[in-house]
CSV table of C-alpha atoms in Angstrom, one decimal:
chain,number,residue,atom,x,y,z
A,26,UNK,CA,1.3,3.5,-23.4
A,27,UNK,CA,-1.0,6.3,-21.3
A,28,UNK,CA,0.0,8.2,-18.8
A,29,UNK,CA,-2.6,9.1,-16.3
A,30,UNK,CA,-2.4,11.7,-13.3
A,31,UNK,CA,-3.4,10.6,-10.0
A,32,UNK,CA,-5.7,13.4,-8.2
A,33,UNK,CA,-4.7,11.7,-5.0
A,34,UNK,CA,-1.8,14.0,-4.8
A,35,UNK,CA,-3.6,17.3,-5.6
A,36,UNK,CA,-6.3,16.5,-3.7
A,37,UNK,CA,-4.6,17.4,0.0
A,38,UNK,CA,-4.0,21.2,-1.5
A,39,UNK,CA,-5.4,22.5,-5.1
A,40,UNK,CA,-8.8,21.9,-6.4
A,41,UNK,CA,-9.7,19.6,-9.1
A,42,UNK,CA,-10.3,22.5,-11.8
A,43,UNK,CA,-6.2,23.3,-11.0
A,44,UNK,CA,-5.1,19.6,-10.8
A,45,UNK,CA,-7.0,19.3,-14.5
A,46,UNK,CA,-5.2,22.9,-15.8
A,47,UNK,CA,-1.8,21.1,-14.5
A,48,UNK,CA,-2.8,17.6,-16.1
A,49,UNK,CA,-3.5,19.3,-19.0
A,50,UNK,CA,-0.4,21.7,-19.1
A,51,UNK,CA,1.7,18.9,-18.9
A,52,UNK,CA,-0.1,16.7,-21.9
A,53,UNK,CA,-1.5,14.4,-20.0
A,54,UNK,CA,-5.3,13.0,-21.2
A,55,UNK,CA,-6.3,10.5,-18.4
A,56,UNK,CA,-7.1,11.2,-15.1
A,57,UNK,CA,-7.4,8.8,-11.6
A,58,UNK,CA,-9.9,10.7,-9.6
A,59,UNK,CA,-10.0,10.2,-5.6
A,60,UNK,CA,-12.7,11.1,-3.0
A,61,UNK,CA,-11.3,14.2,-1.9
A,62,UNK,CA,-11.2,16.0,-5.7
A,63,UNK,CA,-14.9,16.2,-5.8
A,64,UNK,CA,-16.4,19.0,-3.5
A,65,UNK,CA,-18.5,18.3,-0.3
A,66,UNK,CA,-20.5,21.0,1.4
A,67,UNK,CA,-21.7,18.2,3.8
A,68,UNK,CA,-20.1,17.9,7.5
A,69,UNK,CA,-20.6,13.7,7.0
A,70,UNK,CA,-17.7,13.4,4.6
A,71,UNK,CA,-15.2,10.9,4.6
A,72,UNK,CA,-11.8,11.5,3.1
A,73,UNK,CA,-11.5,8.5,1.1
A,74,UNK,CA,-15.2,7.8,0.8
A,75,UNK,CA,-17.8,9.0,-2.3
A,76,UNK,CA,-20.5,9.5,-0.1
A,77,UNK,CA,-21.6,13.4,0.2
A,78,UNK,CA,-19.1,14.4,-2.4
A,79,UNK,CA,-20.1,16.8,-5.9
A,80,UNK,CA,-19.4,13.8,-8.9
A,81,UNK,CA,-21.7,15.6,-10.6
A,82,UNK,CA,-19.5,18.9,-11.1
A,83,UNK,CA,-16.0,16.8,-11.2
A,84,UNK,CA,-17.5,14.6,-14.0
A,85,UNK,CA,-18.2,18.3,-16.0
A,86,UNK,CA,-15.3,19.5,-15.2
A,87,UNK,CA,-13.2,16.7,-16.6
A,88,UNK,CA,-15.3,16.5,-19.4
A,89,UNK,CA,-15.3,20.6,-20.1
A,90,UNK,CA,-11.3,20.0,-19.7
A,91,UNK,CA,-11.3,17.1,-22.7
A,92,UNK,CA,-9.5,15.0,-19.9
A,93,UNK,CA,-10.2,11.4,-19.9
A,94,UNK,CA,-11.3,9.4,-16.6
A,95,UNK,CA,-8.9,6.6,-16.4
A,96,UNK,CA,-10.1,5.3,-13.0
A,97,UNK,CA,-12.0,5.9,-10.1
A,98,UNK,CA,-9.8,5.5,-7.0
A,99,UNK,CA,-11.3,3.9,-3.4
A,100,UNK,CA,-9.2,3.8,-0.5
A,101,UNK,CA,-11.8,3.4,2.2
A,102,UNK,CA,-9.6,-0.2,3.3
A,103,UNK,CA,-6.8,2.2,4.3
A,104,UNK,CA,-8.9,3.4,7.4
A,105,UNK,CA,-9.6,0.6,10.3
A,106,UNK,CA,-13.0,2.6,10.8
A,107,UNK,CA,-14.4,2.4,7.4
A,108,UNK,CA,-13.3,-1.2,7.2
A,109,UNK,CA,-15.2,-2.3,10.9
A,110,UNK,CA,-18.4,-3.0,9.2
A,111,UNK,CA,-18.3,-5.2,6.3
A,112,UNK,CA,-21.4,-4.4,5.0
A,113,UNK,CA,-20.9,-0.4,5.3
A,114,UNK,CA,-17.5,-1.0,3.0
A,115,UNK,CA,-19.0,-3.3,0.8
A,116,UNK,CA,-22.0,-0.2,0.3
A,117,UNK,CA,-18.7,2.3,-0.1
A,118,UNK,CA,-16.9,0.1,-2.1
A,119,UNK,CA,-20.2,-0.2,-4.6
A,120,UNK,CA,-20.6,3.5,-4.3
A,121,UNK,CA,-17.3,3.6,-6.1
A,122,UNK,CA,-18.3,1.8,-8.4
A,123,UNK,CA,-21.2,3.3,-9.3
A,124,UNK,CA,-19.2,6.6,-9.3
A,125,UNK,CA,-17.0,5.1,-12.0
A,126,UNK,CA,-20.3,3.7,-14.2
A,127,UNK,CA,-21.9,7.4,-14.1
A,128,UNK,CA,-18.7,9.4,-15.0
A,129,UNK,CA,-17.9,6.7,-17.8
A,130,UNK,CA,-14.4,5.2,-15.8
A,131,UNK,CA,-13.6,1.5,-17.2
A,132,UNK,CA,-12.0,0.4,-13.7
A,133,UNK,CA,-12.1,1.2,-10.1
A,134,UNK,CA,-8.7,1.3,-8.8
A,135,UNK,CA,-9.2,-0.3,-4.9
A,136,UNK,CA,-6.7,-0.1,-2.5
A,137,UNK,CA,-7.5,-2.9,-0.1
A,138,UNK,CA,-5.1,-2.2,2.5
A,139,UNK,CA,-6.6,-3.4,5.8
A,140,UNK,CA,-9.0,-5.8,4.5
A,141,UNK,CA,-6.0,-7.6,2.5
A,142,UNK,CA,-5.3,-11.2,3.5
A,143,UNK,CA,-1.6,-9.6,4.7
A,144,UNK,CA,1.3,-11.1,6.0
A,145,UNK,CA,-0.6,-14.5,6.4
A,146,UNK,CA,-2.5,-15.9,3.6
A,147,UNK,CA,-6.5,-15.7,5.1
A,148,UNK,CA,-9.3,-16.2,2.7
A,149,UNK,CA,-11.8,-16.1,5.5
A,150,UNK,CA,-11.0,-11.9,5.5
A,151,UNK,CA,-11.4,-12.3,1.5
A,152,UNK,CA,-15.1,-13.6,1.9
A,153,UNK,CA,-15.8,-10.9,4.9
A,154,UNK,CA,-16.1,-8.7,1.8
A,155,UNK,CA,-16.5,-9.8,-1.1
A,156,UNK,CA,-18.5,-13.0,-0.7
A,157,UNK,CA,-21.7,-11.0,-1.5
């Protein structure tokens, strides 16, 4: 068994070069990595969205830390305005994954909150994004 950190925690206070110093201090090798632990200077950022965010740098510094990425987190469903469109998710959502292909993550962890069929079992939301 593995035990992986989630950033999704850290990332609300501490950078991700101190989340990886406290992953590391405590022994753990594997790492879920969120939106907000990679750096943005862009005033078009999204909390739970990829888009305008430094991958680049958090892929080195996971790398220069010997910490493995265990997943690449998306949460974009849990906001009603990221999940209006279903086309600008479904870009989001494959921007995730594309994050996770270039930092070498073997799974995408996606929280599908409001896009989830719920209470009431609807496939017709199902297909509104991910038919494609």
């Amino acid at each position: 068994m593995k035990l992986t950190m989630s950033g999704e925690v850290f990332s609300h206070a501490i950078s991700l070069k101190e989340a990886l110093r406290i992953t590391k201090e405590f022994g753990i090798q594997n790492f879920e990595l969120w939106p907000k632990n990679c750096s943005s200077d862009s005033a078009d950022v999204h909390p739970m969205l990829y888009r305008n965010r430094d991958v680049a740098t958090a892929g080195m510094l996971l790398q220069n830390n010997a910490i493995r990425l265990a997943c690449v987190a998306f949460g974009g469903a849990f906001f009603p305005e990221v999940t209006a469109n279903a086309n600008d998710y479904v870009e989001e959502l494959i921007r995730a994954i594309e994050v996770a292909a270039k930092l070498g993550a073997p799974y995408v962890n996606h929280y599908c909150c409001n896009i989830a069929p719920q209470f009431e079992l609807d496939f017709s939301i199902l297909d509104r994004y991910y038919s494609r």
